[in-house]
Coordinates of C-alpha atoms in Angstrom, one line a residue:
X26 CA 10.3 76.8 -14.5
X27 CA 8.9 78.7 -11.5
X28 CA 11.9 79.9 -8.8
X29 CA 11.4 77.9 -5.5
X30 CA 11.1 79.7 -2.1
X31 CA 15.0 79.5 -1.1
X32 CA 15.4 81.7 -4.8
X33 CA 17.4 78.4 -5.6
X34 CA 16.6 76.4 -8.8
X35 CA 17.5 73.4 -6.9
X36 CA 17.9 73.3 -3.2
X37 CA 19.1 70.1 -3.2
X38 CA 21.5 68.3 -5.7
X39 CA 21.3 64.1 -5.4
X40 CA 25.0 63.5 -6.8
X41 CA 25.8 59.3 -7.9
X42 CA 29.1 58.6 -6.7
X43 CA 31.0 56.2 -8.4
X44 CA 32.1 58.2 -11.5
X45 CA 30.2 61.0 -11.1
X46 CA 32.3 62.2 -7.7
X47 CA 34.5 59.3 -7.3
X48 CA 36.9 57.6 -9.7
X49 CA 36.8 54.4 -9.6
X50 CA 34.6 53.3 -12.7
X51 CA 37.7 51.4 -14.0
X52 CA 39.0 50.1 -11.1
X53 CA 35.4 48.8 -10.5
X54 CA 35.4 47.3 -13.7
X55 CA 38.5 45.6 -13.8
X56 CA 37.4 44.4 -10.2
X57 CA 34.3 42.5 -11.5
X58 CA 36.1 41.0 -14.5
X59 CA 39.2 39.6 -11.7
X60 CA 36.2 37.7 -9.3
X61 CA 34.7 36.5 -12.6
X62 CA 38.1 35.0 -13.4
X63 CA 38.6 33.5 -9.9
X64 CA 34.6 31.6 -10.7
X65 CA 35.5 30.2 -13.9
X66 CA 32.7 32.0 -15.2
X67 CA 32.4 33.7 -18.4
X68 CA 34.4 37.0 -18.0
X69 CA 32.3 40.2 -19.0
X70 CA 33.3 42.4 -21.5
X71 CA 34.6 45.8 -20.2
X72 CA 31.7 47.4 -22.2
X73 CA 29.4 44.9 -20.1
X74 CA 31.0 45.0 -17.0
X75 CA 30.9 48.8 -16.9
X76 CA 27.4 49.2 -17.5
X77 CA 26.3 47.9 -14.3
X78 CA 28.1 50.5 -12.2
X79 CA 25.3 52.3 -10.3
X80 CA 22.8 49.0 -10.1
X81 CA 22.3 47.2 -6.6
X82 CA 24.4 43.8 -6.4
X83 CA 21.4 41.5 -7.4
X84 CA 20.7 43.4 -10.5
X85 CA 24.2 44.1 -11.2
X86 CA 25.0 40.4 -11.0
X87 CA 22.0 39.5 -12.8
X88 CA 23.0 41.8 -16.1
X89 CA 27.3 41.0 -16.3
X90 CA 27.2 37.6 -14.7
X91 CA 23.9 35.6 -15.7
X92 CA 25.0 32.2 -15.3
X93 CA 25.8 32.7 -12.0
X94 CA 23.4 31.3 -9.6
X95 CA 22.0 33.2 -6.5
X96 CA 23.3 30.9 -4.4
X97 CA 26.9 31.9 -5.3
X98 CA 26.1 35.7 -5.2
X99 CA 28.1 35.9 -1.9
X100 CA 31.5 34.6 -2.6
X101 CA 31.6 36.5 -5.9
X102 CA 31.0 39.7 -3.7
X103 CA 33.7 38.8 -1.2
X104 CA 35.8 38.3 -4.2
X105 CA 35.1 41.5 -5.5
X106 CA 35.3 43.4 -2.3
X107 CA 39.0 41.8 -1.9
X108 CA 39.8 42.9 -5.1
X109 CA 38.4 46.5 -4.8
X110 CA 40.2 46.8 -1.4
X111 CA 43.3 46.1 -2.4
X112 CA 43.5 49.0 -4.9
X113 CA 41.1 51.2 -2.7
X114 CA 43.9 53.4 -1.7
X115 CA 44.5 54.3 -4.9
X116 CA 40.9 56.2 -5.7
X117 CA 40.1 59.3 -5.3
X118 CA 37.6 61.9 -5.9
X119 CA 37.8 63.3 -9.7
X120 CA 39.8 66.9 -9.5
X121 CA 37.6 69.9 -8.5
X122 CA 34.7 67.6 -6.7
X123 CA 35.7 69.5 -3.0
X124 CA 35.8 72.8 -4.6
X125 CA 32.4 72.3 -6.4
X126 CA 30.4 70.8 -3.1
X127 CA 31.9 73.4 -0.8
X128 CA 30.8 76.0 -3.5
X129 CA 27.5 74.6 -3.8
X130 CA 26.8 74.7 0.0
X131 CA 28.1 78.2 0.1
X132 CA 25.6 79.0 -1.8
X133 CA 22.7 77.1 -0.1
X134 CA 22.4 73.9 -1.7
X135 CA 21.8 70.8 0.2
X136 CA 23.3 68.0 -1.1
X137 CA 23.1 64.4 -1.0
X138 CA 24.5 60.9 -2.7
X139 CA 22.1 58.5 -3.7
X140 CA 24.5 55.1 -5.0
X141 CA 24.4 51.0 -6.1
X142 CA 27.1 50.8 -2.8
X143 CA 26.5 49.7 0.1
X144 CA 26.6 51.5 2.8
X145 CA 29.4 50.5 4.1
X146 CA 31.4 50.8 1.1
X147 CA 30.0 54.2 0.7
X148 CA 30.9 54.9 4.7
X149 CA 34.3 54.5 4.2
X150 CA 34.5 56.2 0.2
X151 CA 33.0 59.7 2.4
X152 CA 35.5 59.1 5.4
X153 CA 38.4 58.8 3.3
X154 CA 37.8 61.3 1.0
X155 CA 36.9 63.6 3.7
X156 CA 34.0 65.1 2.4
X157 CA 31.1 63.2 4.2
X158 CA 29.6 66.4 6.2
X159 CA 29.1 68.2 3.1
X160 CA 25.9 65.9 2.7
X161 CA 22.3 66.3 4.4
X162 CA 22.1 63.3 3.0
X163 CA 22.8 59.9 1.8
X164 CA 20.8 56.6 0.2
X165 CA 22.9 53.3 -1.1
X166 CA 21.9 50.3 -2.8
X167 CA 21.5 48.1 -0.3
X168 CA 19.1 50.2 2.1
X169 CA 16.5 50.2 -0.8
X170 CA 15.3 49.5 -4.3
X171 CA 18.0 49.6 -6.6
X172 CA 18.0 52.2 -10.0
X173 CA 15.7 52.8 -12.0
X174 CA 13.5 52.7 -9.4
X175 CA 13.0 56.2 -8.2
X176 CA 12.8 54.9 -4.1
X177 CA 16.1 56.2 -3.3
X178 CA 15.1 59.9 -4.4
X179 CA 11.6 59.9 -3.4
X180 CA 13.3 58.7 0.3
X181 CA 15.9 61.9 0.0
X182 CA 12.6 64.1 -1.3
X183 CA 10.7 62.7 2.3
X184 CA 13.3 62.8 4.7
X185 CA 14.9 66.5 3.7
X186 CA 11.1 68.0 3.3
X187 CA 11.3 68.9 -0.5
X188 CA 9.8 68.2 -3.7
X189 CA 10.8 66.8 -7.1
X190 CA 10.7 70.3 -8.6
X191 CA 13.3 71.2 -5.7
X192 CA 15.5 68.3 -6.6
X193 CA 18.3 67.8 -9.5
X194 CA 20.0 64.9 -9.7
X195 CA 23.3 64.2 -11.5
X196 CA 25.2 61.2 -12.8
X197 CA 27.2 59.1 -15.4
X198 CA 24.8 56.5 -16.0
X199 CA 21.8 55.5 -17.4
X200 CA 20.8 54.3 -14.3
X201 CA 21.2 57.7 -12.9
X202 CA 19.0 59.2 -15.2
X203 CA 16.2 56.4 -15.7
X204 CA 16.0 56.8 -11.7
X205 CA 15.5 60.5 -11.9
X206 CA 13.0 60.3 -14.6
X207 CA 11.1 57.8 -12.9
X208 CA 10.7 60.3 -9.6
X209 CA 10.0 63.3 -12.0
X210 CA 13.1 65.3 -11.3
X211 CA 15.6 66.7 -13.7
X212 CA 19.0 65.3 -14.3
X213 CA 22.3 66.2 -15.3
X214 CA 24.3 63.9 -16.7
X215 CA 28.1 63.4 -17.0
X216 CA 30.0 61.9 -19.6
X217 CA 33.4 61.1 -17.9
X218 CA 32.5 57.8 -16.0
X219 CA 31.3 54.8 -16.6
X220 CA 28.3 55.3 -19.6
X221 CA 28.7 56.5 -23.1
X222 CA 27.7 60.0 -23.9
X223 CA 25.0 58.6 -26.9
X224 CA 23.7 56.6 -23.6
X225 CA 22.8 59.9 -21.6
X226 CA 21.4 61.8 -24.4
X227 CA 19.5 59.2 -24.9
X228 CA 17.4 59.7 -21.8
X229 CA 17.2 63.5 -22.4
X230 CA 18.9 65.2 -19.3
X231 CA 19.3 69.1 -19.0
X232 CA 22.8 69.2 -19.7
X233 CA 25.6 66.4 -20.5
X234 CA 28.7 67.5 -19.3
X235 CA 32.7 66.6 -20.0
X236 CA 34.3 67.4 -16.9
X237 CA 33.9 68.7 -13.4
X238 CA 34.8 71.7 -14.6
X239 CA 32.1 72.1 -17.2
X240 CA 29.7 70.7 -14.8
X241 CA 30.6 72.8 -11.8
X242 CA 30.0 76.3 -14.7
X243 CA 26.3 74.5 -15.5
X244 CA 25.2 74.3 -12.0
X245 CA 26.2 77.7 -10.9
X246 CA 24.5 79.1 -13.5
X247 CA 21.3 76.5 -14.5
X248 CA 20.7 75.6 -10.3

């Protein structure tokens, strides 16, 4: 691994952000099984339900809900958005996120978020957690191809000048990591959200890690 010209592993650090900074993997969850409910369609499984978490809404709704038809897609997601609004207020990021970006940028990272949410969903998420200025930038689900497909970080890569050996992205699901593999970067990936930890290692990132903590120790050393 050759050193980059900043002397940074990384200069830039592509974080997910629902259950990767954010916790709301659950809440999300338990959101999509409630509008499911209110259909009368077949209610997912938390397992299934769970594993969409980072998709854009058609593919999301494609995988947990296939019965549904397209032509419905819209009053599921107004559903689901009243549901997710309603218990908004009780999310928050996971402990230690601040004190990790803040440390990161202290030490010349720039960072981004590259997420399944819209952007106004993820608007609101960085102006209520109060951390939006720590990111050069930001890419959601509903600006561009959805993950796997690497468009969200090769868009990041463009508009902040860098390239994929310059770039690490970290996150909790598969989705995450199938996205970074598919633009050539590395990946960390974090087993407290919304995929299983056999799911990562699948996919073969640098590190999987437990907690904030543990991932905050990995990128101060490893980035």
């Amino acid at each position: 691994m050759g050193r980059v010209k900043s002397g940074l592993r990384y200069p830039l650090i592509v974080f997910d952000w629902d259950g990767t900074l954010f916790d709301s993997a659950a809440v999300i969850t338990d959101c999509i099984q409630l509008a499911a409910r209110d259909m009368a369609l077949p209610v997912p499984d938390r397992r299934t339900a769970s594993h969409v978490i980072g998709l854009g809404l058609h593919d999301s709704l494609r995988h947990a809900l296939p019965t549904l038809p397209e032509t419905q897609y819209a009053q599921f997601l107004a559903l689901y958005r009243r549901y997710f609004i309603e218990r908004e207020d009780t999310l928050s990021l996971f402990p230690g996120v601040p004190e990790m970006l803040a440390g990161l940028r202290e030490r010349g990272h720039q960072l981004a978020v590259a997420t399944g949410k819209p952007r106004r969903g993820l608007d609101r998420a960085l102006q209520a957690s109060g951390i939006g200025a720590l990111f050069a930038a930001t890419r959601c689900g509903d600006e561009t191809r959805s993950k796997p497909h690497p468009a969200m970080l090769l868009e990041l890569m463009a508009e902040l000048a860098l390239d994929k050996n310059e770039l690490l992205m970290i996150g909790d699901t598969s989705h995450d990591l199938g996205m970074a593999r598919n633009a050539g970067v590395d990946a960390v990936a974090v087993a407290y959200g919304a995929h299983s930890p056999e799911s990562l290692h699948a996919l073969e990132p640098r590190a999987c890690v437990a907690s904030v903590t543990e991932l905050q120790q990995w990128l101060m050393t490893h980035a």
